[in-house]
Structure formats: structure tokens, C-alpha cells
PDB file of N, CA and C in Angstrom:
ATOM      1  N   UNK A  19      -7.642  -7.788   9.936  1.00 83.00           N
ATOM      2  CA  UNK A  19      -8.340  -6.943   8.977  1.00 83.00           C
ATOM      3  C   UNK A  19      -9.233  -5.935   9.698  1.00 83.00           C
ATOM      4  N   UNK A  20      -9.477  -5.064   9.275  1.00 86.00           N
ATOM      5  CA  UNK A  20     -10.059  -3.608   9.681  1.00 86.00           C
ATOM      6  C   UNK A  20     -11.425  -3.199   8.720  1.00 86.00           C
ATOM      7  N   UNK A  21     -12.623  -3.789   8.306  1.00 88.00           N
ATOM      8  CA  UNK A  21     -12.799  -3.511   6.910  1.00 88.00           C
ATOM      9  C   UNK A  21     -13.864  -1.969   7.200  1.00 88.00           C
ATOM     10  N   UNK A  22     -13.631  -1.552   6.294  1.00 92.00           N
ATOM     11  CA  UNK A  22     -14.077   0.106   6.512  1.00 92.00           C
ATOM     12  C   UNK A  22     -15.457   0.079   5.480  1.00 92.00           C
ATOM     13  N   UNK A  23     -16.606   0.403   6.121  1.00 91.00           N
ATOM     14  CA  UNK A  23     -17.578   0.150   5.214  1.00 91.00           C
ATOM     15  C   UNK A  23     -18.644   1.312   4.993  1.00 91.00           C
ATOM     16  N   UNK A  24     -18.217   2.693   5.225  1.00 93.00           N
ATOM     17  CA  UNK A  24     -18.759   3.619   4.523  1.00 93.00           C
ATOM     18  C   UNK A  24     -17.686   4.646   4.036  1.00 93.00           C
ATOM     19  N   UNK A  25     -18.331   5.650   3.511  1.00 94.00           N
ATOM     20  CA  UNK A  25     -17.353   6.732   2.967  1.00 94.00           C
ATOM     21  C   UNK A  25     -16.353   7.278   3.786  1.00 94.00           C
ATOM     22  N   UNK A  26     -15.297   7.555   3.702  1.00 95.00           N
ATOM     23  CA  UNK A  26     -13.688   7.868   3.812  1.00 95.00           C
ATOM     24  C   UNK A  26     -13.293   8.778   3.245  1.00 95.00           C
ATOM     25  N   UNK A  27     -12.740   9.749   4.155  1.00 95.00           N
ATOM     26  CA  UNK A  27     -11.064  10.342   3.393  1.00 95.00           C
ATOM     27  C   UNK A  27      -9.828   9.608   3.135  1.00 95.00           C
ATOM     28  N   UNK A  28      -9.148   9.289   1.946  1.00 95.00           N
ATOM     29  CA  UNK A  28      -7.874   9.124   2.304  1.00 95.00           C
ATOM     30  C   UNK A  28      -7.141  10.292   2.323  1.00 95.00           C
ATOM     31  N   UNK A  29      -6.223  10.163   3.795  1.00 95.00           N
ATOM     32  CA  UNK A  29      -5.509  11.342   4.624  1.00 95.00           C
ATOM     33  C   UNK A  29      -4.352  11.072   4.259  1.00 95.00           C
ATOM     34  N   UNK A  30      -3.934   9.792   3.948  1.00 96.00           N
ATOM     35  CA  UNK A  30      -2.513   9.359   3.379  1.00 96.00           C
ATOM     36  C   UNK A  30      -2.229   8.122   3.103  1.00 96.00           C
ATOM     37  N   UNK A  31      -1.362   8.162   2.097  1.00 96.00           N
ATOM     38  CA  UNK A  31      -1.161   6.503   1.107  1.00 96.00           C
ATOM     39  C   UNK A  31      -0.213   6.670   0.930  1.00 96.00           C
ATOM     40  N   UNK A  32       1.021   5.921   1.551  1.00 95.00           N
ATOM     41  CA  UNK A  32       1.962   5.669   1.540  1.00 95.00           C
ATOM     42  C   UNK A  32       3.211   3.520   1.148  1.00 95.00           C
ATOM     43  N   UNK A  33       3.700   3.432   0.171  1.00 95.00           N
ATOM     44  CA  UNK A  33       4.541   2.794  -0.050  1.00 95.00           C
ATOM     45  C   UNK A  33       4.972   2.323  -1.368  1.00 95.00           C
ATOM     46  N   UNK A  34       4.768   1.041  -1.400  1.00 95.00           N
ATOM     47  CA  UNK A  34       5.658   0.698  -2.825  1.00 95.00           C
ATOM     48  C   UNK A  34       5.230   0.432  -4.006  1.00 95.00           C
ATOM     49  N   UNK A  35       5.846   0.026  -4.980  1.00 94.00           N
ATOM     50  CA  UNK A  35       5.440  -0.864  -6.121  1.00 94.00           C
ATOM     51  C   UNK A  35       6.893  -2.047  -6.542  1.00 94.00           C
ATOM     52  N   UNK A  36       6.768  -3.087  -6.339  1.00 95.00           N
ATOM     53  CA  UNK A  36       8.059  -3.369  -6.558  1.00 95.00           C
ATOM     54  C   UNK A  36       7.748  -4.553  -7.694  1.00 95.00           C
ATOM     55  N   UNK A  37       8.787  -5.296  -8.080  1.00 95.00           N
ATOM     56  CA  UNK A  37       9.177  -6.376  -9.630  1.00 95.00           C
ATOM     57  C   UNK A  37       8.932  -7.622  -8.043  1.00 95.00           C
ATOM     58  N   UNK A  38       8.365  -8.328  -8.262  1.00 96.00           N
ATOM     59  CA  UNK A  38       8.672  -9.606  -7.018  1.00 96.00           C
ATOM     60  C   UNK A  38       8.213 -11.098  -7.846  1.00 96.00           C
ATOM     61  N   UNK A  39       8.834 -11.994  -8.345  1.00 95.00           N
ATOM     62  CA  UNK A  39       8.867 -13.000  -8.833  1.00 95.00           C
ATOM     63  C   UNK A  39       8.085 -13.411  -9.967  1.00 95.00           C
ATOM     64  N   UNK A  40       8.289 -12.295 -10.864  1.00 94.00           N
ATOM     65  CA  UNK A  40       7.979 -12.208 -11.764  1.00 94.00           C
ATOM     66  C   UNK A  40       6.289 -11.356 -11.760  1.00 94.00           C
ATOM     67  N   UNK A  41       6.132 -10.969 -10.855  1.00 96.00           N
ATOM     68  CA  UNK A  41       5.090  -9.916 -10.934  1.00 96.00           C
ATOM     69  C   UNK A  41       5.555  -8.695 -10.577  1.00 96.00           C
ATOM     70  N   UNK A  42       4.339  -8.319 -10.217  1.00 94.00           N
ATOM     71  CA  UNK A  42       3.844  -6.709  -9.485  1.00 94.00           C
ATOM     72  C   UNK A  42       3.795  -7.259  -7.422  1.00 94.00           C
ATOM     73  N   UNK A  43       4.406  -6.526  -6.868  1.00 95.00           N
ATOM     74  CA  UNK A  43       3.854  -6.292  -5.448  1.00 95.00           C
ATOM     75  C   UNK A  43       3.458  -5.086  -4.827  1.00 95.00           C
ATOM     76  N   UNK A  44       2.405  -4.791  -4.521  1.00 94.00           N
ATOM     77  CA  UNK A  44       2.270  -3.654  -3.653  1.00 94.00           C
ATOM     78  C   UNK A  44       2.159  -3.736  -2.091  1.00 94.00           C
ATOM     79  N   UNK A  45       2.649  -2.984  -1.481  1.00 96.00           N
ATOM     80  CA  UNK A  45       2.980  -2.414  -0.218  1.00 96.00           C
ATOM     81  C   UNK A  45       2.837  -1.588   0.001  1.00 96.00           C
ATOM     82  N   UNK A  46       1.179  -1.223   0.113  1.00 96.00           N
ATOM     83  CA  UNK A  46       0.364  -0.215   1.017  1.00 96.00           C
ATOM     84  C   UNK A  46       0.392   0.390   2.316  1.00 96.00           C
ATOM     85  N   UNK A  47       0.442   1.873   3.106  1.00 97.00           N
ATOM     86  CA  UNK A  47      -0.125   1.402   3.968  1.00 97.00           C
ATOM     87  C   UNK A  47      -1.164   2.983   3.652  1.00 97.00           C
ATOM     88  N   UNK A  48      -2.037   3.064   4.648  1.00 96.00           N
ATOM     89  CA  UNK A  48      -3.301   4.058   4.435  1.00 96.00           C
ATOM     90  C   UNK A  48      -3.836   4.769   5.392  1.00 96.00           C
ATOM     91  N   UNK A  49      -4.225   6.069   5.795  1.00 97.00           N
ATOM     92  CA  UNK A  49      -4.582   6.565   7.221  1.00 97.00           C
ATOM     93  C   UNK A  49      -6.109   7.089   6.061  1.00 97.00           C
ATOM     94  N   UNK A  50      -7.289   6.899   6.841  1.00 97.00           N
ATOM     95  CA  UNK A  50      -8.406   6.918   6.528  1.00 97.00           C
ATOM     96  C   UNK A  50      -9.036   7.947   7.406  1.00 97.00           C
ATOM     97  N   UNK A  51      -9.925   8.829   7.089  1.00 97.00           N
ATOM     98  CA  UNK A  51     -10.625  10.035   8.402  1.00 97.00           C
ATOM     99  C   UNK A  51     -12.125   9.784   7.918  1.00 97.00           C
ATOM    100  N   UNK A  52     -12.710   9.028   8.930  1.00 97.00           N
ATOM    101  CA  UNK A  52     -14.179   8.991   9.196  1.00 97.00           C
ATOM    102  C   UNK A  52     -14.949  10.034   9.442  1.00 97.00           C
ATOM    103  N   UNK A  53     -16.213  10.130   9.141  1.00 96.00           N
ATOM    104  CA  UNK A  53     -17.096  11.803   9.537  1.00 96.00           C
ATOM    105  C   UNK A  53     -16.879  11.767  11.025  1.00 96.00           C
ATOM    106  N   UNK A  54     -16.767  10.758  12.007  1.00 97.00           N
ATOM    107  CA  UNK A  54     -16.872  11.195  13.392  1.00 97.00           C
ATOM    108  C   UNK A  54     -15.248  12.120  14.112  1.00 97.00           C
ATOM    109  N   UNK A  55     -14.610  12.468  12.800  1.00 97.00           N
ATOM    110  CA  UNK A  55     -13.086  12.589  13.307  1.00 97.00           C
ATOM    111  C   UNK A  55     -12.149  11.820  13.839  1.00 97.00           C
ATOM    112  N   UNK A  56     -12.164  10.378  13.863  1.00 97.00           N
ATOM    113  CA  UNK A  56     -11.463   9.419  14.095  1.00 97.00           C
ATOM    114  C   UNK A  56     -10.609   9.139  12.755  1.00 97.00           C
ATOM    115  N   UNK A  57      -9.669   8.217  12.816  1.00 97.00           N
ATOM    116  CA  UNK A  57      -9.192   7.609  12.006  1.00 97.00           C
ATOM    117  C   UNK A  57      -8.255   6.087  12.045  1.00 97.00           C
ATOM    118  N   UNK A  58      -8.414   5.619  10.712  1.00 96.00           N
ATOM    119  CA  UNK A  58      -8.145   4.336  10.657  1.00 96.00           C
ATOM    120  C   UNK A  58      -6.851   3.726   9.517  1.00 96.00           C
ATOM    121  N   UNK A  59      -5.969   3.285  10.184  1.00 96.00           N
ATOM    122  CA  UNK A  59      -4.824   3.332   9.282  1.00 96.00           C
ATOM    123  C   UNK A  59      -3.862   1.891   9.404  1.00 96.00           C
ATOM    124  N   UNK A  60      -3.571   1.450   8.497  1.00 96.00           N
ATOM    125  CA  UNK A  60      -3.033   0.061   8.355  1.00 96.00           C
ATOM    126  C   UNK A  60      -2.633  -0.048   7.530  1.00 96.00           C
ATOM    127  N   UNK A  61      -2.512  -1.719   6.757  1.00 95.00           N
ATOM    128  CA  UNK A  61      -1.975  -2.077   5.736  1.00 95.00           C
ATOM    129  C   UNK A  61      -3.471  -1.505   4.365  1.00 95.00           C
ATOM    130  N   UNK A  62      -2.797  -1.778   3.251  1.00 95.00           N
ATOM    131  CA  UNK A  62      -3.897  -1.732   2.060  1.00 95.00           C
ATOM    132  C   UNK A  62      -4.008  -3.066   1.290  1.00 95.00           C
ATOM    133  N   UNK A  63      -5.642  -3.921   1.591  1.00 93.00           N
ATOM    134  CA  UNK A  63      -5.597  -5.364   1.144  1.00 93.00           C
ATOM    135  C   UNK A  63      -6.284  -4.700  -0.002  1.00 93.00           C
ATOM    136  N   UNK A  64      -7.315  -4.078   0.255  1.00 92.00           N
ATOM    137  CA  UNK A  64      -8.532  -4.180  -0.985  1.00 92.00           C
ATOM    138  C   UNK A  64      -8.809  -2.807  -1.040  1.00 92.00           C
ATOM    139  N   UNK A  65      -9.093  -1.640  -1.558  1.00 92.00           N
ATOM    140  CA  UNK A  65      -9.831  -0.632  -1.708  1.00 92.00           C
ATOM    141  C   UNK A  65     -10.731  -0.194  -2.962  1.00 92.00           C
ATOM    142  N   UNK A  66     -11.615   0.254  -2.503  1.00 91.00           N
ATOM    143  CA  UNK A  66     -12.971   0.574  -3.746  1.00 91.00           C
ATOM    144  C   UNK A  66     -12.712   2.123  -3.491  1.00 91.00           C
ATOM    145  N   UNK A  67     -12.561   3.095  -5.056  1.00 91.00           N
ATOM    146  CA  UNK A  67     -12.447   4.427  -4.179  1.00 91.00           C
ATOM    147  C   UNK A  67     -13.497   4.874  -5.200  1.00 91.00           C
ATOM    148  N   UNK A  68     -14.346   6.024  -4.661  1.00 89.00           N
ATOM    149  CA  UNK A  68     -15.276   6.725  -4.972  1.00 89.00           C
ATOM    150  C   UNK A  68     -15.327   7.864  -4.239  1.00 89.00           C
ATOM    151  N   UNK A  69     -15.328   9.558  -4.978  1.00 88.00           N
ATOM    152  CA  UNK A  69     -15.652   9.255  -6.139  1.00 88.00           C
ATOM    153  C   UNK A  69     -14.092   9.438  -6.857  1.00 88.00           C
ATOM    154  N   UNK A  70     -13.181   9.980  -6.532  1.00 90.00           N
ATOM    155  CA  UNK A  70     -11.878   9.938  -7.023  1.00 90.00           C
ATOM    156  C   UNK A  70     -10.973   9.796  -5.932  1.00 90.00           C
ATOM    157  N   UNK A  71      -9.364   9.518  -6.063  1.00 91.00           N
ATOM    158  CA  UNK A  71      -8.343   9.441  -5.324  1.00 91.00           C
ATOM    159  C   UNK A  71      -7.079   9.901  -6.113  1.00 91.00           C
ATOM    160  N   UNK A  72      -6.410  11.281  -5.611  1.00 90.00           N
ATOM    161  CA  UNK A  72      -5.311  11.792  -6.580  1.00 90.00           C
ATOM    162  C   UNK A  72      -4.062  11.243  -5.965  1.00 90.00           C
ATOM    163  N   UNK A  73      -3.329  10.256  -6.586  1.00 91.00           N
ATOM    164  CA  UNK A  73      -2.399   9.576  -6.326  1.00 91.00           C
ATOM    165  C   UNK A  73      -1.333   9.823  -7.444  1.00 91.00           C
ATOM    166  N   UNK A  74       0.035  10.419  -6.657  1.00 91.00           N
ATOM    167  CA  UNK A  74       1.121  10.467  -7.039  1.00 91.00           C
ATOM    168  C   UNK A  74       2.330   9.461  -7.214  1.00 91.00           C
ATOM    169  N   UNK A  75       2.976   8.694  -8.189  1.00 90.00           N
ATOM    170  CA  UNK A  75       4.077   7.975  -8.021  1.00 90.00           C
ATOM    171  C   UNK A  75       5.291   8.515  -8.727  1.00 90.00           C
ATOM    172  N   UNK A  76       6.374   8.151  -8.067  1.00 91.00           N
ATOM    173  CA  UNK A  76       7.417   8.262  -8.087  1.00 91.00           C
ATOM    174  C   UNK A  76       8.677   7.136  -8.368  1.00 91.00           C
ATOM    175  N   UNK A  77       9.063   7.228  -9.606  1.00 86.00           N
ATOM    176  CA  UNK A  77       9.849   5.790  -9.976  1.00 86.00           C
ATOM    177  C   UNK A  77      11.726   5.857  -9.517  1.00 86.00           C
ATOM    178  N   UNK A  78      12.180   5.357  -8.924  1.00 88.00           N
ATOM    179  CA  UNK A  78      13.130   5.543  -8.682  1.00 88.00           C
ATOM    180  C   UNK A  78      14.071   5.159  -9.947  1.00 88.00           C
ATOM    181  N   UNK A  79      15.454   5.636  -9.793  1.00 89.00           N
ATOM    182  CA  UNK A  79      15.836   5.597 -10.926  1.00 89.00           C
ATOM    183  C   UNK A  79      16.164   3.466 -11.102  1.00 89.00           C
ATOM    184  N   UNK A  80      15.942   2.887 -12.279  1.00 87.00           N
ATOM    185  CA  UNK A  80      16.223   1.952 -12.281  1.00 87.00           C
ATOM    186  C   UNK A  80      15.300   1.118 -11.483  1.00 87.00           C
ATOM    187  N   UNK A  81      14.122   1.303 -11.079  1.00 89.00           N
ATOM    188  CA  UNK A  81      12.916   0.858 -10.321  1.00 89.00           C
ATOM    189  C   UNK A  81      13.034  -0.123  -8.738  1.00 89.00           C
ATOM    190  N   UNK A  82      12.130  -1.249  -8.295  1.00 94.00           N
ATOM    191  CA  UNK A  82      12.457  -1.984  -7.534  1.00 94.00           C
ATOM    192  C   UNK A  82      11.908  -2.881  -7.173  1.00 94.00           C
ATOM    193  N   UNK A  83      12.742  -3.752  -6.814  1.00 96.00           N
ATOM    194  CA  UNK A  83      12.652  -5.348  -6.880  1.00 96.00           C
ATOM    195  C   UNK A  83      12.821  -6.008  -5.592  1.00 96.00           C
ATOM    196  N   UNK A  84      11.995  -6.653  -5.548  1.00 96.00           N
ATOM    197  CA  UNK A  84      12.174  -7.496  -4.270  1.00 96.00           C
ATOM    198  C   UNK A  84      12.285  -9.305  -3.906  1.00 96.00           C
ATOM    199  N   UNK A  85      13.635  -9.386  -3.025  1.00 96.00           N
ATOM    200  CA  UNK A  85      13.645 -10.772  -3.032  1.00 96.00           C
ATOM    201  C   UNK A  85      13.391 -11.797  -2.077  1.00 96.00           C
ATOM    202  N   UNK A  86      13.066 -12.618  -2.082  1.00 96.00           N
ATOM    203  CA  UNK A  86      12.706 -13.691  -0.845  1.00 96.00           C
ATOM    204  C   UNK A  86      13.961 -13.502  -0.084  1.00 96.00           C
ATOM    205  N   UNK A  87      13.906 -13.164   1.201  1.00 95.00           N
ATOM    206  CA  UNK A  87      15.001 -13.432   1.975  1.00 95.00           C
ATOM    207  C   UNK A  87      15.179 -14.626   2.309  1.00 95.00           C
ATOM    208  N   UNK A  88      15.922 -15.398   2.344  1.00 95.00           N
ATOM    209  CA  UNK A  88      16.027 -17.192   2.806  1.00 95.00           C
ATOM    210  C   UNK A  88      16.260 -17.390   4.117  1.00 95.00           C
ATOM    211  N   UNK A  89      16.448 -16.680   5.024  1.00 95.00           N
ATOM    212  CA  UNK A  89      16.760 -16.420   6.512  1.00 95.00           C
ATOM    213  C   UNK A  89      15.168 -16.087   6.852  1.00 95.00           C
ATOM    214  N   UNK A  90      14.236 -15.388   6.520  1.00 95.00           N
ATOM    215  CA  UNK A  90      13.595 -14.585   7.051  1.00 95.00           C
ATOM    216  C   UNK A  90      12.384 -15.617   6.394  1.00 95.00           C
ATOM    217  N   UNK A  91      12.395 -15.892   5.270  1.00 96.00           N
ATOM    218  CA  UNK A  91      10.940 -15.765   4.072  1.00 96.00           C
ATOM    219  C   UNK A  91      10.102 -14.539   3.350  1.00 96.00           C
ATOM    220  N   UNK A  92      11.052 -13.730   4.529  1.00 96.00           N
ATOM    221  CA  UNK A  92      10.154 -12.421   3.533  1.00 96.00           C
ATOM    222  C   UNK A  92      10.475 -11.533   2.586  1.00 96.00           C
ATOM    223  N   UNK A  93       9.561 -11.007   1.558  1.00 96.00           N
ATOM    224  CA  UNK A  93       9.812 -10.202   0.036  1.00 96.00           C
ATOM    225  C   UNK A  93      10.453  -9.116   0.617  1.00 96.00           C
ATOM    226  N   UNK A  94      12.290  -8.789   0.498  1.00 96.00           N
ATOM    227  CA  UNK A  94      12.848  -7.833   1.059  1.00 96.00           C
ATOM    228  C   UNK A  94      13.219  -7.170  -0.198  1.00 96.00           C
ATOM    229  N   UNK A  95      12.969  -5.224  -0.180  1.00 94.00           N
ATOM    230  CA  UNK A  95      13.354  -4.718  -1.508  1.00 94.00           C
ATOM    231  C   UNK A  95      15.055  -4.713  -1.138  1.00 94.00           C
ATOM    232  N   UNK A  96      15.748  -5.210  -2.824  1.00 91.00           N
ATOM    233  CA  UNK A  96      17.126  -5.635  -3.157  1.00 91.00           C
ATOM    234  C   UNK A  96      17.355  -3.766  -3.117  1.00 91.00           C
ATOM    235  N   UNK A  97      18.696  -3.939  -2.246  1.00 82.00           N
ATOM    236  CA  UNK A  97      19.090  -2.764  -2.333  1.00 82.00           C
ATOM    237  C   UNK A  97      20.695  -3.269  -2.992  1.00 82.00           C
TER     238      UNK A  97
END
């Protein structure tokens, strides 16, 4: 974990929304720009945004779903 504890740009938000066992999953990831000109970019566990964040989605046709791989264990989107 990375936890970011003053004000932020988000510079970019990038990934999913998928159907995963009977919920919602999201699959974040986030590039953040600090006042010192650095930046910080990873997965997305938790975010508080203030004072706004203009976020675009895009539904593919017929949406997406993801399934436990049994080889792997992990939530792979069903192509």
C-alpha cells in the first residue's frame, strides 16, 4: 500500500468494471501528481476525492464478466 495523504491530481484512471460472482469488481489503476512534481501510481484500494473527479466510462457492448480461473485462482475477464 502507498497511502497518499494530502491533496492530488488525478493524472490518470485507468481500468475496469466487471459482473464477478455475483457482484461488482473494480480494477483500478491511478497515476497521482503531488505539488512537488513527483508522482504516484498503482493499484486503486480506497479513494476520497475532493473537490471533484471527471470520470468517463465506457460499456462495452454486452458488458464484462469475470471468472475464477481454476489453474491460476484469479478473477480473469471471460473473453
Amino acid at each position: 500500500d502507498i497511502p497518499v495523504d494530502e491533496q492530488v491530481e488525478l493524472v490518470s484512471l485507468l481500468g475496469n468494471l466487471a459482473v464477478f460472482e455475483g457482484g461488482w469488481m473494480v480494477h483500478a489503476h491511478a497515476l497521482v501528481g503531488k505539488s512537488d512534481g513527483s508522482v504516484l501510481g498503482g493499484h486503486v484500494m480506497q479513494a476520497n476525492v475532493n473537490p471533484r473527479a471527471e470520470v468517463i466510462l465506457q460499456a462495452p457492448a454486452g458488458g464484462l464478466q469475470r471468472l475464477r480461473d481454476p489453474q491460476t485462482g484469479l478473477a480473469a475477464i471471460e473473453v
